[in-house]
mmCIF file of N, CA and C in Angstrom:
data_model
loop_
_atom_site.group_PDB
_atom_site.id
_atom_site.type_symbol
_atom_site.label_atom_id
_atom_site.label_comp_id
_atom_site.label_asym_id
_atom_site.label_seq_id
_atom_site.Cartn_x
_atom_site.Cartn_y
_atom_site.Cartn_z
ATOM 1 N N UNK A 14 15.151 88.787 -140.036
ATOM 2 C CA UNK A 14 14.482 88.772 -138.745
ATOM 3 C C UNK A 14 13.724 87.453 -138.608
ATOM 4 N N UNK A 15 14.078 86.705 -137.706
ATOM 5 C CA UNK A 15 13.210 85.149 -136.838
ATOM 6 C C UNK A 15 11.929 85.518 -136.588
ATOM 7 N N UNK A 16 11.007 84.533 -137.045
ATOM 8 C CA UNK A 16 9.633 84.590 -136.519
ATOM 9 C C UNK A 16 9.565 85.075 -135.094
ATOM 10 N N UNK A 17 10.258 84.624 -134.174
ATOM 11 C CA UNK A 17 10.143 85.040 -132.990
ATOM 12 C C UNK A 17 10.293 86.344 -132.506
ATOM 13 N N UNK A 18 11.352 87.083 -133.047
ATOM 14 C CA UNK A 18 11.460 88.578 -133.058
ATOM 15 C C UNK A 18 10.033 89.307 -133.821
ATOM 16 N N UNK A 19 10.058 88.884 -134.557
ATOM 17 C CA UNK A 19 7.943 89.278 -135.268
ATOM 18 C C UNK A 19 7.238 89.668 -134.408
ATOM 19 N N UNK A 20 7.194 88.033 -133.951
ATOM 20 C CA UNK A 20 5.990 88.181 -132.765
ATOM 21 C C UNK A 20 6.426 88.648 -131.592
ATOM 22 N N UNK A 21 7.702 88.710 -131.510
ATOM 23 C CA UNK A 21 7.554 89.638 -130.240
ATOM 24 C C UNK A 21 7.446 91.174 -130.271
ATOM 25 N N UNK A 22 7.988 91.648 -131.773
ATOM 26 C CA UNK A 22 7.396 93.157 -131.937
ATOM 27 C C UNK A 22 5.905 93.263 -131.895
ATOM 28 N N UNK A 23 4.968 92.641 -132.253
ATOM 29 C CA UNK A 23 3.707 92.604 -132.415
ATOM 30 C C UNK A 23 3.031 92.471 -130.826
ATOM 31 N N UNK A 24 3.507 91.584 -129.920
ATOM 32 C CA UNK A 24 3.441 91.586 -128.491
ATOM 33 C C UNK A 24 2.972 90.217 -128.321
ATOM 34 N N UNK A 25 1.952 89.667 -127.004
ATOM 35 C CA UNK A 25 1.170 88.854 -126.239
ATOM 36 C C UNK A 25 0.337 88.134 -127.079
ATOM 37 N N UNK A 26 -0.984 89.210 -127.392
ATOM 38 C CA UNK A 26 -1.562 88.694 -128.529
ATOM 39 C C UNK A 26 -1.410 87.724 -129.869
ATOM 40 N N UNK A 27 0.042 88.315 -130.516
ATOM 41 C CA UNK A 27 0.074 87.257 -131.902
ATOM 42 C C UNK A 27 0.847 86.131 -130.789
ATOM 43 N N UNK A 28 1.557 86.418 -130.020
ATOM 44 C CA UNK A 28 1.992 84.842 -129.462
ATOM 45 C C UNK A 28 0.750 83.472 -128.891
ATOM 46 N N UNK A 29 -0.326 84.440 -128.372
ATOM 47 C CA UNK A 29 -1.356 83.966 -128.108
ATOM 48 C C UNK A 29 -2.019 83.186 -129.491
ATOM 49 N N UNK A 30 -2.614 83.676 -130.288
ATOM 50 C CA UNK A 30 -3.076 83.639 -131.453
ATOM 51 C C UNK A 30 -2.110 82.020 -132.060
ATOM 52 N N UNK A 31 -0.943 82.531 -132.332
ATOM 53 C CA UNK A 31 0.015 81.220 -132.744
ATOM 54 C C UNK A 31 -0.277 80.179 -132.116
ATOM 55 N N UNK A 32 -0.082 80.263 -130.664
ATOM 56 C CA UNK A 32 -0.104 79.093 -129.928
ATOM 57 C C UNK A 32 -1.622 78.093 -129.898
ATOM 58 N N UNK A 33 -2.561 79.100 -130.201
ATOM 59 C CA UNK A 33 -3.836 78.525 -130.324
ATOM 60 C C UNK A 33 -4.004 77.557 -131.419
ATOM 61 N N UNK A 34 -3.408 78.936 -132.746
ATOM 62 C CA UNK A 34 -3.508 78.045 -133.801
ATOM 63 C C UNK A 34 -2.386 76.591 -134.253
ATOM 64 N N UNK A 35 -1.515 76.620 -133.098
ATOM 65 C CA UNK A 35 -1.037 75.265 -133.141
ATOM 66 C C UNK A 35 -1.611 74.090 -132.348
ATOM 67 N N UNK A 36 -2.702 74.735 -131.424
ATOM 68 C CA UNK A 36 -3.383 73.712 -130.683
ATOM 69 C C UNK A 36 -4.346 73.290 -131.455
ATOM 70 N N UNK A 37 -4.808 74.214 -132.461
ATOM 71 C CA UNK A 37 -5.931 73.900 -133.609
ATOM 72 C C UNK A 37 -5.382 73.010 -134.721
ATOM 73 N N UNK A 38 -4.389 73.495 -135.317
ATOM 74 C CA UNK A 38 -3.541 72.215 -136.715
ATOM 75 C C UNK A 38 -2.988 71.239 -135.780
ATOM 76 N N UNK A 39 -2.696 70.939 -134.651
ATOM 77 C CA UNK A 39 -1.900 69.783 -134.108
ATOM 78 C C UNK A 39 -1.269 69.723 -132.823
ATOM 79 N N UNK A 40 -2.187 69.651 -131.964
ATOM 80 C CA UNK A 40 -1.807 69.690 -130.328
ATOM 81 C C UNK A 40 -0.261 69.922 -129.711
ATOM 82 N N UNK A 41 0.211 68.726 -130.425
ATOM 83 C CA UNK A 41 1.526 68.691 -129.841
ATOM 84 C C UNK A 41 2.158 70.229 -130.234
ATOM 85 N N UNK A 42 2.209 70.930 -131.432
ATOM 86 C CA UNK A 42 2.818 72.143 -131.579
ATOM 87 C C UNK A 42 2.168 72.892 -130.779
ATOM 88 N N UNK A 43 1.277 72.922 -130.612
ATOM 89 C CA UNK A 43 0.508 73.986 -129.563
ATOM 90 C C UNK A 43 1.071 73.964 -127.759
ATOM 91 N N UNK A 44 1.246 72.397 -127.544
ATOM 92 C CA UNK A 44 1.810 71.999 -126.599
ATOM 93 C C UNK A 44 3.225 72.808 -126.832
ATOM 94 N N UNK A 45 3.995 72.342 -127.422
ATOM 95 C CA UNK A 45 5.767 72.885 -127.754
ATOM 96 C C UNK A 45 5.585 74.471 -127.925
ATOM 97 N N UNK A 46 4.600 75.327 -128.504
ATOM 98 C CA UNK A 46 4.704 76.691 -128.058
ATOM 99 C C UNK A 46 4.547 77.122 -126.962
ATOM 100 N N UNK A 47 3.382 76.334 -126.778
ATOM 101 C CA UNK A 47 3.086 77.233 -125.275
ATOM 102 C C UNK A 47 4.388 76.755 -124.065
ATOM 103 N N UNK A 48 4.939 75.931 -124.094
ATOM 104 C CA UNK A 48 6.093 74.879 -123.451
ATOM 105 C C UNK A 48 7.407 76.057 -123.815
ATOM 106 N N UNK A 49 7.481 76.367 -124.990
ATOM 107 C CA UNK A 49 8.324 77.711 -125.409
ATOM 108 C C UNK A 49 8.173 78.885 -124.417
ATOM 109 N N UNK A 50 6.650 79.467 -124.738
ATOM 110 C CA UNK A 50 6.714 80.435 -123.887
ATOM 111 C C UNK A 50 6.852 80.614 -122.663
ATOM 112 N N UNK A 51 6.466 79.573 -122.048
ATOM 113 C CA UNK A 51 6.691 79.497 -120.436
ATOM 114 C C UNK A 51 8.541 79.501 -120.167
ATOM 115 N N UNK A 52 8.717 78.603 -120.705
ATOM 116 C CA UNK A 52 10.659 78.834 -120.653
ATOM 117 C C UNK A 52 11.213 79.893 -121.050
ATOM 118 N N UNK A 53 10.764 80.818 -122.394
ATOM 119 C CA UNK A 53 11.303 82.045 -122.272
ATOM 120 C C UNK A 53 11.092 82.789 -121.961
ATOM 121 N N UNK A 54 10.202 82.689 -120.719
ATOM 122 C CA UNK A 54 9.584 83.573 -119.794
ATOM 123 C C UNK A 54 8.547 84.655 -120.508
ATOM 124 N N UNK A 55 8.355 84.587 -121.854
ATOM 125 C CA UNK A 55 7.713 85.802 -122.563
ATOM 126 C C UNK A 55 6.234 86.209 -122.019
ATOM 127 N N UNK A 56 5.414 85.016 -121.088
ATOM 128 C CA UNK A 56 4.786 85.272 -120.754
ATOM 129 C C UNK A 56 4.042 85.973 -119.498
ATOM 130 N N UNK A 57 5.354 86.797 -118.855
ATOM 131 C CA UNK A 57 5.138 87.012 -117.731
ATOM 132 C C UNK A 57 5.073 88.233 -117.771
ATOM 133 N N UNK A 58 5.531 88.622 -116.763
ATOM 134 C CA UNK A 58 5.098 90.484 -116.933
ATOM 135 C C UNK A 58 6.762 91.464 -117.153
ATOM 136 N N UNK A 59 7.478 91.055 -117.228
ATOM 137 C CA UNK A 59 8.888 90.745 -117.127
ATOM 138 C C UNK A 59 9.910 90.302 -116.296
ATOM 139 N N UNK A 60 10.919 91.004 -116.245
ATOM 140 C CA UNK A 60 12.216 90.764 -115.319
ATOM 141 C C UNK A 60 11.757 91.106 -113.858
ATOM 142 N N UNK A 61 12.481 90.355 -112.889
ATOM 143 C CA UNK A 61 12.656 91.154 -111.628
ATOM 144 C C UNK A 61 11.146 91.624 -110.879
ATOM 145 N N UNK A 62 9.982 91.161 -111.396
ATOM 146 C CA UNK A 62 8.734 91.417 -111.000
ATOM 147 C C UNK A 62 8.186 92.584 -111.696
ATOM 148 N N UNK A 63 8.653 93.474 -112.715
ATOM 149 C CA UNK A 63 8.665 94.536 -112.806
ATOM 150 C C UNK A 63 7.327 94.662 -113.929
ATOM 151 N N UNK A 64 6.754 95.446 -114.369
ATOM 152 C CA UNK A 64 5.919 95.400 -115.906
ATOM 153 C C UNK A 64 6.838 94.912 -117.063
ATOM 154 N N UNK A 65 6.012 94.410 -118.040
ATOM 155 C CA UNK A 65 6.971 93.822 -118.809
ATOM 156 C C UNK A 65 7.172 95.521 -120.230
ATOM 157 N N UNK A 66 7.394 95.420 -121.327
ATOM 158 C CA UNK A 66 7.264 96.232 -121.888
ATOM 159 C C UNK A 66 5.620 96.417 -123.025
ATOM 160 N N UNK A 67 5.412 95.127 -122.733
ATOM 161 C CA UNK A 67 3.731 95.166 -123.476
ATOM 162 C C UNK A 67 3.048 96.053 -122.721
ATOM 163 N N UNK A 68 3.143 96.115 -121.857
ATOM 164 C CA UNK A 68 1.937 96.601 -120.856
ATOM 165 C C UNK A 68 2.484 98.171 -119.962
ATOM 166 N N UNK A 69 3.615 98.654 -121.124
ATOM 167 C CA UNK A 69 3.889 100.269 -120.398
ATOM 168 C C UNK A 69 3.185 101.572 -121.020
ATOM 169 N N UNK A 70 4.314 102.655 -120.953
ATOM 170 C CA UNK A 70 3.511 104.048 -120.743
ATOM 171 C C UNK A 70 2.471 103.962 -122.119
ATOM 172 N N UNK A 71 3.658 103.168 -123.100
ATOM 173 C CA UNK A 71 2.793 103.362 -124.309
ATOM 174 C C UNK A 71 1.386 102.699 -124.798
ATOM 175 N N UNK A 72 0.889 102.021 -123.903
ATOM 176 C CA UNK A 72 -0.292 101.517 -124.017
ATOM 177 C C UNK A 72 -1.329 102.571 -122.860
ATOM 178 N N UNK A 73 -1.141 103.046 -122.000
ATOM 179 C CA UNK A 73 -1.941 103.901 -121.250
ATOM 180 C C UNK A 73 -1.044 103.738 -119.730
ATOM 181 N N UNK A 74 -0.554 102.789 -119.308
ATOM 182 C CA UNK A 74 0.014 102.174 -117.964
ATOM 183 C C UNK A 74 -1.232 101.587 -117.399
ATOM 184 N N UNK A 75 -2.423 101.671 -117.778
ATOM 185 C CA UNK A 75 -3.045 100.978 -116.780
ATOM 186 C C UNK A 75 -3.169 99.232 -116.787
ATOM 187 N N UNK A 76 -2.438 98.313 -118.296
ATOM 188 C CA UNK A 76 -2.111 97.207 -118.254
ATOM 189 C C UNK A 76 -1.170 96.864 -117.135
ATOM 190 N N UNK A 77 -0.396 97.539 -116.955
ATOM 191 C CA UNK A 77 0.578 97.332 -115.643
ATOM 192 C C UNK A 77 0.150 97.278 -114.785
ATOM 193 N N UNK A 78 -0.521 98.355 -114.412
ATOM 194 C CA UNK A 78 -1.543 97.857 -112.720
ATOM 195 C C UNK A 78 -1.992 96.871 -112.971
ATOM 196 N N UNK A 79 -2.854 96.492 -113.974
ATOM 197 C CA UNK A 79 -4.313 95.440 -113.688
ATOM 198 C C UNK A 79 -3.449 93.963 -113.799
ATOM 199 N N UNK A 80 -2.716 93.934 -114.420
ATOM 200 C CA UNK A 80 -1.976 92.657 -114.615
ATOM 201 C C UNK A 80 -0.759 92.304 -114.368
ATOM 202 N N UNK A 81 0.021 93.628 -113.572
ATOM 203 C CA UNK A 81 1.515 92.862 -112.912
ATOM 204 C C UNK A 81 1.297 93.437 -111.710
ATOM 205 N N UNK A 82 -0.004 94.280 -110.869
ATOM 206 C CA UNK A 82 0.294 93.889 -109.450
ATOM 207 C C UNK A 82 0.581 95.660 -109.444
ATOM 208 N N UNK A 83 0.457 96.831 -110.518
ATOM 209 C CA UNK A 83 1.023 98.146 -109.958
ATOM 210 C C UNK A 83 2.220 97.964 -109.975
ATOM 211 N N UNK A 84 2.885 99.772 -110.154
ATOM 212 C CA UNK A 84 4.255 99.820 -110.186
ATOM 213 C C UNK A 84 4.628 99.910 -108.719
ATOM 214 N N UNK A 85 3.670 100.147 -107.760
ATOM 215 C CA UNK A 85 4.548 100.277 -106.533
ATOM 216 C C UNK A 85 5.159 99.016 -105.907
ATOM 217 N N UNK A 86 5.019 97.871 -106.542
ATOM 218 C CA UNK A 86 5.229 97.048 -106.172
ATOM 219 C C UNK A 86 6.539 96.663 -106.284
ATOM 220 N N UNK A 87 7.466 97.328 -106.729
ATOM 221 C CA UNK A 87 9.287 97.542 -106.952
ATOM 222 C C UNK A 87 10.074 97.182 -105.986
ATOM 223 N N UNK A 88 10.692 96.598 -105.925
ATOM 224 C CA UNK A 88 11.743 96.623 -104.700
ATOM 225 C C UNK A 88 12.736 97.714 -104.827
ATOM 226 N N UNK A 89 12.793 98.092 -103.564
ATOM 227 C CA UNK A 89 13.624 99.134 -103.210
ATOM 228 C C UNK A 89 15.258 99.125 -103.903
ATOM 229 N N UNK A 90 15.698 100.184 -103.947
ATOM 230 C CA UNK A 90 16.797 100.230 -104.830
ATOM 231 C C UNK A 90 17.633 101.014 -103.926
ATOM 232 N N UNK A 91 17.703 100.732 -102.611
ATOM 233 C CA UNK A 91 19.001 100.795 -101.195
ATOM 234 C C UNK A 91 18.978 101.942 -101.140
ATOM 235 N N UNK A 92 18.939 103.006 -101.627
ATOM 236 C CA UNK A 92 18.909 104.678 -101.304
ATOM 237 C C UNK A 92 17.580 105.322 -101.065
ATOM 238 N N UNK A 93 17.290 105.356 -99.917
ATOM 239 C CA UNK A 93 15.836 105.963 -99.461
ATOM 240 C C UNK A 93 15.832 107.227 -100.449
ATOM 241 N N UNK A 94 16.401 108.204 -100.491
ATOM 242 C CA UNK A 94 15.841 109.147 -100.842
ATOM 243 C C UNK A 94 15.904 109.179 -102.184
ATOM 244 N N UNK A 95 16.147 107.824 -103.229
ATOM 245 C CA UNK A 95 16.038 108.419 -104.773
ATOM 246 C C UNK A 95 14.816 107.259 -104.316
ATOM 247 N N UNK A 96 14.193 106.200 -103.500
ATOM 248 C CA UNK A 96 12.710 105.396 -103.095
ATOM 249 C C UNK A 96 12.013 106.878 -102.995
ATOM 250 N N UNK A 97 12.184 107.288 -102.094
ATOM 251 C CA UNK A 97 11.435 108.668 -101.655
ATOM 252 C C UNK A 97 11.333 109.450 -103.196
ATOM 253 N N UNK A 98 12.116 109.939 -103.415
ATOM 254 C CA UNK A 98 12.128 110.570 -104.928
ATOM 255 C C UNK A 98 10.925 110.068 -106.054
ATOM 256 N N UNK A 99 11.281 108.785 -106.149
ATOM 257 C CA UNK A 99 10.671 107.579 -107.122
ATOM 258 C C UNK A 99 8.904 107.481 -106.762
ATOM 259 N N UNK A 100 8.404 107.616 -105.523
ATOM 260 C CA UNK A 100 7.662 107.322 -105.100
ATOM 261 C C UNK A 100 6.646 108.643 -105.526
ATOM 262 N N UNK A 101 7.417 110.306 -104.784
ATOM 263 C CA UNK A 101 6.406 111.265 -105.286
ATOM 264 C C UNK A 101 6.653 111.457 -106.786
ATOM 265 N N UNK A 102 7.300 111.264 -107.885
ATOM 266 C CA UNK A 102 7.270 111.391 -108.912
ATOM 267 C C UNK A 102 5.856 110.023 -109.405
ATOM 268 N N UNK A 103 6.245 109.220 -108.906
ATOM 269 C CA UNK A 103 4.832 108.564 -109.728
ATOM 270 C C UNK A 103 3.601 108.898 -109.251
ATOM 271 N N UNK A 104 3.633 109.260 -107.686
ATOM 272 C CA UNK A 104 2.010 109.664 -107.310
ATOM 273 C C UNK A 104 1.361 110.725 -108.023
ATOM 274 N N UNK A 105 3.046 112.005 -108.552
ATOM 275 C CA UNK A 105 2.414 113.058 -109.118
ATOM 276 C C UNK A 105 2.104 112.968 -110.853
ATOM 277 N N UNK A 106 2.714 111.580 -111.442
ATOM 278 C CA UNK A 106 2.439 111.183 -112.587
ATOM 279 C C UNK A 106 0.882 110.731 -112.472
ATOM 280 N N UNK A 107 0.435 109.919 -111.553
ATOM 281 C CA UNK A 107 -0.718 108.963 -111.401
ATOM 282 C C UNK A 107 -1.439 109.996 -111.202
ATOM 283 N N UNK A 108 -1.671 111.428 -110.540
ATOM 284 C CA UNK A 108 -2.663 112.400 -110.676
ATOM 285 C C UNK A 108 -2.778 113.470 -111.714
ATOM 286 N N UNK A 109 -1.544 113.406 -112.351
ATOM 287 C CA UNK A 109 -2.016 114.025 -114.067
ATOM 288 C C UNK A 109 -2.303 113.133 -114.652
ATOM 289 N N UNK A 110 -2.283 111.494 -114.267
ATOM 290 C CA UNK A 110 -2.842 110.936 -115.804
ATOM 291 C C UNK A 110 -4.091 110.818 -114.832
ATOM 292 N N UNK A 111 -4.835 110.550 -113.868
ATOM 293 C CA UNK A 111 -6.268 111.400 -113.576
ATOM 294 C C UNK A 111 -6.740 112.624 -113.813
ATOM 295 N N UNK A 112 -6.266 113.445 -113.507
ATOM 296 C CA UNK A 112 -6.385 115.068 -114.345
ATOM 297 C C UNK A 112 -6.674 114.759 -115.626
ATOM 298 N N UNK A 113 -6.045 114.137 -116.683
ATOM 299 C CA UNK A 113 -6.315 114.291 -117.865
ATOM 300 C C UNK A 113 -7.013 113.464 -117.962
ATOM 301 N N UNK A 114 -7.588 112.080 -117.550
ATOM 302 C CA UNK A 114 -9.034 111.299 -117.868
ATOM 303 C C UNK A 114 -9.961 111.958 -117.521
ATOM 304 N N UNK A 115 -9.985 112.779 -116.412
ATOM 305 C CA UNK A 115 -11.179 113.120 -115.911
ATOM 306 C C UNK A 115 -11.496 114.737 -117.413
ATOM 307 N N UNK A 116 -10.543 115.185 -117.708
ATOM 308 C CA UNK A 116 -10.236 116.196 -118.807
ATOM 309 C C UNK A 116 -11.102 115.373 -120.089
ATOM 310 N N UNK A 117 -10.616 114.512 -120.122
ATOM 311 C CA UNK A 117 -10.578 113.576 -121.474
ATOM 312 C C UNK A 117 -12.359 113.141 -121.261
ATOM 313 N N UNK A 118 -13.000 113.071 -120.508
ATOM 314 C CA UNK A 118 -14.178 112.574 -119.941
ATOM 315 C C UNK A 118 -15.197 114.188 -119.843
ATOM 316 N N UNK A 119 -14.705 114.960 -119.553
ATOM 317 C CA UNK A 119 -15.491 116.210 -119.781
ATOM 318 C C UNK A 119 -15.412 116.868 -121.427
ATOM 319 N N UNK A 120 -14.505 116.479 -121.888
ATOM 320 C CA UNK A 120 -14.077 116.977 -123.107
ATOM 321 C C UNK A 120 -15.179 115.837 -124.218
ATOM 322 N N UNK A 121 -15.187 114.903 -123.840
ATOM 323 C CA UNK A 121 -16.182 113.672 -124.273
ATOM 324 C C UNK A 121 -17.811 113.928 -124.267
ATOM 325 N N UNK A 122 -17.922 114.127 -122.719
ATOM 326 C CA UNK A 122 -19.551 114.636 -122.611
ATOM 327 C C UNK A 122 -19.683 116.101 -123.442
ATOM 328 N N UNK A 123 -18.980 116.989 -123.485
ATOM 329 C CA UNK A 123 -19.476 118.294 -123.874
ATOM 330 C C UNK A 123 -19.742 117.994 -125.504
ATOM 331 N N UNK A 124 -18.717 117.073 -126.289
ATOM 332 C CA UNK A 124 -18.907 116.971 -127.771
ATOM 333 C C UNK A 124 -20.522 115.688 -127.650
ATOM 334 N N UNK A 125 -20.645 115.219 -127.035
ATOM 335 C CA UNK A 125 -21.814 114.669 -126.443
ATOM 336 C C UNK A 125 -22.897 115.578 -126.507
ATOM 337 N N UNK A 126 -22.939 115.559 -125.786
ATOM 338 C CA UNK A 126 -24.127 117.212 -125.779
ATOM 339 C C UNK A 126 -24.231 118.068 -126.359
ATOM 340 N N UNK A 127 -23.495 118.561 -127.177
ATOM 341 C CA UNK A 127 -22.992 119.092 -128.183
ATOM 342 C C UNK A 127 -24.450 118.409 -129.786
ATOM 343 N N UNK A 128 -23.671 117.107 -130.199
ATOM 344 C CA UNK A 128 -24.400 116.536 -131.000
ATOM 345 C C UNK A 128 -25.874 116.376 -130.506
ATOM 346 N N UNK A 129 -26.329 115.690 -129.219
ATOM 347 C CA UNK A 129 -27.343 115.353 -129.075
ATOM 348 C C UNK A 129 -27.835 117.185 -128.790
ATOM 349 N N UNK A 130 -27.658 118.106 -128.899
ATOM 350 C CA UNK A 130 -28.484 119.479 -129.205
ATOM 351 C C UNK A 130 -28.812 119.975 -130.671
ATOM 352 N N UNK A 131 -27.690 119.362 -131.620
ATOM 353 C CA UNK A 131 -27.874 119.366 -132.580
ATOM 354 C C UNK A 131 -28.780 118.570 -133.450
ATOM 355 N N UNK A 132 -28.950 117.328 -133.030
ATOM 356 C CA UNK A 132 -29.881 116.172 -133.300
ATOM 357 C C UNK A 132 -31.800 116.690 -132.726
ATOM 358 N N UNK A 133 -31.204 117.528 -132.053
ATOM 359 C CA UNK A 133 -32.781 117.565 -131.119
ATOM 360 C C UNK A 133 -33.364 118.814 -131.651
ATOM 361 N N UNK A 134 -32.452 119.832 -131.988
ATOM 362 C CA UNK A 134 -33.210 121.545 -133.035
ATOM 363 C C UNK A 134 -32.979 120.053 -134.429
ATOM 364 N N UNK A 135 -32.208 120.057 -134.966
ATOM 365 C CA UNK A 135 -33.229 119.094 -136.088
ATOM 366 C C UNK A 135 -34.257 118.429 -136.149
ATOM 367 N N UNK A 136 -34.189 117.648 -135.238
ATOM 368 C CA UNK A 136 -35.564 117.430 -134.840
ATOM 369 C C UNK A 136 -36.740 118.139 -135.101
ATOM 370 N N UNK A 137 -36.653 118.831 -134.516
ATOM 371 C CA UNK A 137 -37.547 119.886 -133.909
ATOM 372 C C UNK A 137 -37.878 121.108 -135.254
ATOM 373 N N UNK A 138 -36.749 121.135 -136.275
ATOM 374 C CA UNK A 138 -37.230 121.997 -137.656
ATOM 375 C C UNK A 138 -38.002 120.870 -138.327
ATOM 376 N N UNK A 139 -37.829 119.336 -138.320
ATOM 377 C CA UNK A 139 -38.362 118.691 -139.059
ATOM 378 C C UNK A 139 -39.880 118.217 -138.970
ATOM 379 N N UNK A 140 -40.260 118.145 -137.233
ATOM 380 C CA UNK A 140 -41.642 118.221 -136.966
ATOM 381 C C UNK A 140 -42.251 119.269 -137.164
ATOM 382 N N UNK A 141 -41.463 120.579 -137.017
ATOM 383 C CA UNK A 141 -42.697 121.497 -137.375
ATOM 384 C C UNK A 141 -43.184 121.736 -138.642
ATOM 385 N N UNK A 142 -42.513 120.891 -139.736
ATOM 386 C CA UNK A 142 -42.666 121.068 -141.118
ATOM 387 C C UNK A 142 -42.523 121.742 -142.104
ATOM 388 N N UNK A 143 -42.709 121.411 -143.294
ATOM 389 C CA UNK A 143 -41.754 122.486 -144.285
ATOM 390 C C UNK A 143 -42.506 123.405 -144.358
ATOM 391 N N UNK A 144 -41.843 124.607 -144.278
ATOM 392 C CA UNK A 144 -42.053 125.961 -144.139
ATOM 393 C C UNK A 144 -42.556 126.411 -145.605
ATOM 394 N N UNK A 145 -43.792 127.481 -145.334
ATOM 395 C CA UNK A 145 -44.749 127.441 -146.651
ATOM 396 C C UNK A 145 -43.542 128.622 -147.828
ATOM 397 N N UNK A 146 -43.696 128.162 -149.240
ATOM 398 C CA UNK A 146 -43.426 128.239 -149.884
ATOM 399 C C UNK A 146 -44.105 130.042 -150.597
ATOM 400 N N UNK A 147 -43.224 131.024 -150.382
ATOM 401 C CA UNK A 147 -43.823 131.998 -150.657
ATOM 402 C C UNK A 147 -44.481 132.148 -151.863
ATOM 403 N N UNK A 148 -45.718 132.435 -152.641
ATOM 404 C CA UNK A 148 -45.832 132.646 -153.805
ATOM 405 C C UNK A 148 -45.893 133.525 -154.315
ATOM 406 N N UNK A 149 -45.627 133.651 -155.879
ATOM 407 C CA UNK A 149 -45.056 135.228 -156.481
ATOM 408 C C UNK A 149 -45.961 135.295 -157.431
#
């Protein structure tokens, strides 16, 4: 396997990282990577305007919105009704993955509150002090 296949399993980042550290040992390589990446397009979001694969389901999808512009941004694929199709399948994807943040966010505060009740009766056995010692 080519260095380049590496870093492209690894993603954006180690290409980033490389290219820096060739601007750091010796400009011109830093120049010729980054001159690389722009020609093999690796730095874009991918093909056809689309998300690239750094930035899909498996990272959360929300790299795709913030940095290629959202998926609705697709060009149409000539058959209205698999557009139509395409369209309520992601709105109803985009409100279960809200359903489950907002899930994921209540499920968060309750283990939240949770500890900080537990932190606060400790507390609260430790100010009132150690409990007298029966004698026999």
């Amino acid at each position: 396997m080519d260095i380049a296949a590496k870093l492209d399993d690894i993603g954006k980042p180690a290409w980033i990282g490389v290219m820096v550290l060739g601007f750091i040992l010796f400009w011109p390589v830093g120049l010729a990577i980054l001159a690389y990446l722009i020609w093999s397009g690796r730095m874009k979001c991918g093909n056809h305007g689309g998300p690239g694969r750094w930035y899909g389901a498996e990272r959360g999808g929300e790299g795709a919105a913030r940095w290629c512009g959202g998926w609705r941004r697709q060009q149409s694929s000539g058959n209205r009704a698999f557009d139509e199709y395409r369209m309520e399948t992601l709105n109803r994807l985009e409100e279960e993955q809200r359903e489950f943040r907002e899930f994921l966010e209540r499920l968060r505060h309750a283990k939240d509150k949770a500890e900080f009740d537990a932190f606060m009766a400790d507390r609260r056995r430790r100010s009132e002090g150690p409990e007298p010692q029966p004698q026999a």
